[in-house]
């Protein structure tokens, strides 16, 4: 899966995925909190 001759591209893709995942989680958490009575 990971190409040894492209460590920078691999890092960027991994960090982008983590950022998207973190944003999704934070958005869900914010949605749950805002929906509480």
Short mmCIF file of C-alpha atoms in Angstrom, two decimals:
data_model
loop_
_atom_site.label_atom_id
_atom_site.label_comp_id
_atom_site.label_asym_id
_atom_site.label_seq_id
_atom_site.Cartn_x
_atom_site.Cartn_y
_atom_site.Cartn_z
CA UNK A 1 0.00 0.00 0.00
CA UNK A 2 2.75 2.45 0.95
CA UNK A 3 5.36 3.33 -1.65
CA UNK A 4 8.83 3.77 -0.10
CA UNK A 5 9.87 6.32 -2.72
CA UNK A 6 6.95 8.62 -1.93
CA UNK A 7 7.11 9.23 1.84
CA UNK A 8 5.97 12.86 1.52
CA UNK A 9 2.90 12.01 -0.56
CA UNK A 10 2.12 9.17 1.85
CA UNK A 11 2.39 11.57 4.80
CA UNK A 12 0.13 14.16 3.14
CA UNK A 13 -2.54 11.59 2.30
CA UNK A 14 -2.43 10.11 5.80
CA UNK A 15 -2.65 13.52 7.49
CA UNK A 16 -5.47 14.59 5.16
CA UNK A 17 -7.41 11.44 6.05
CA UNK A 18 -6.84 12.03 9.75
CA UNK A 19 -7.97 15.65 9.44
CA UNK A 20 -11.16 14.64 7.60
CA UNK A 21 -11.84 11.89 10.14
CA UNK A 22 -11.28 14.25 13.08
CA UNK A 23 -13.55 16.88 11.51
CA UNK A 24 -16.28 14.30 10.98
CA UNK A 25 -16.05 13.16 14.60
CA UNK A 26 -16.07 16.72 15.95
CA UNK A 27 -19.05 17.61 13.75
CA UNK A 28 -20.99 14.61 15.04
CA UNK A 29 -20.11 15.45 18.63
CA UNK A 30 -21.18 19.07 18.13
CA UNK A 31 -24.44 17.88 16.55
CA UNK A 32 -25.21 15.58 19.49
CA UNK A 33 -24.42 18.31 22.03
CA UNK A 34 -26.55 20.90 20.21
CA UNK A 35 -29.49 18.47 20.02
CA UNK A 36 -29.60 17.94 23.77
CA UNK A 37 -32.61 19.59 25.48
#
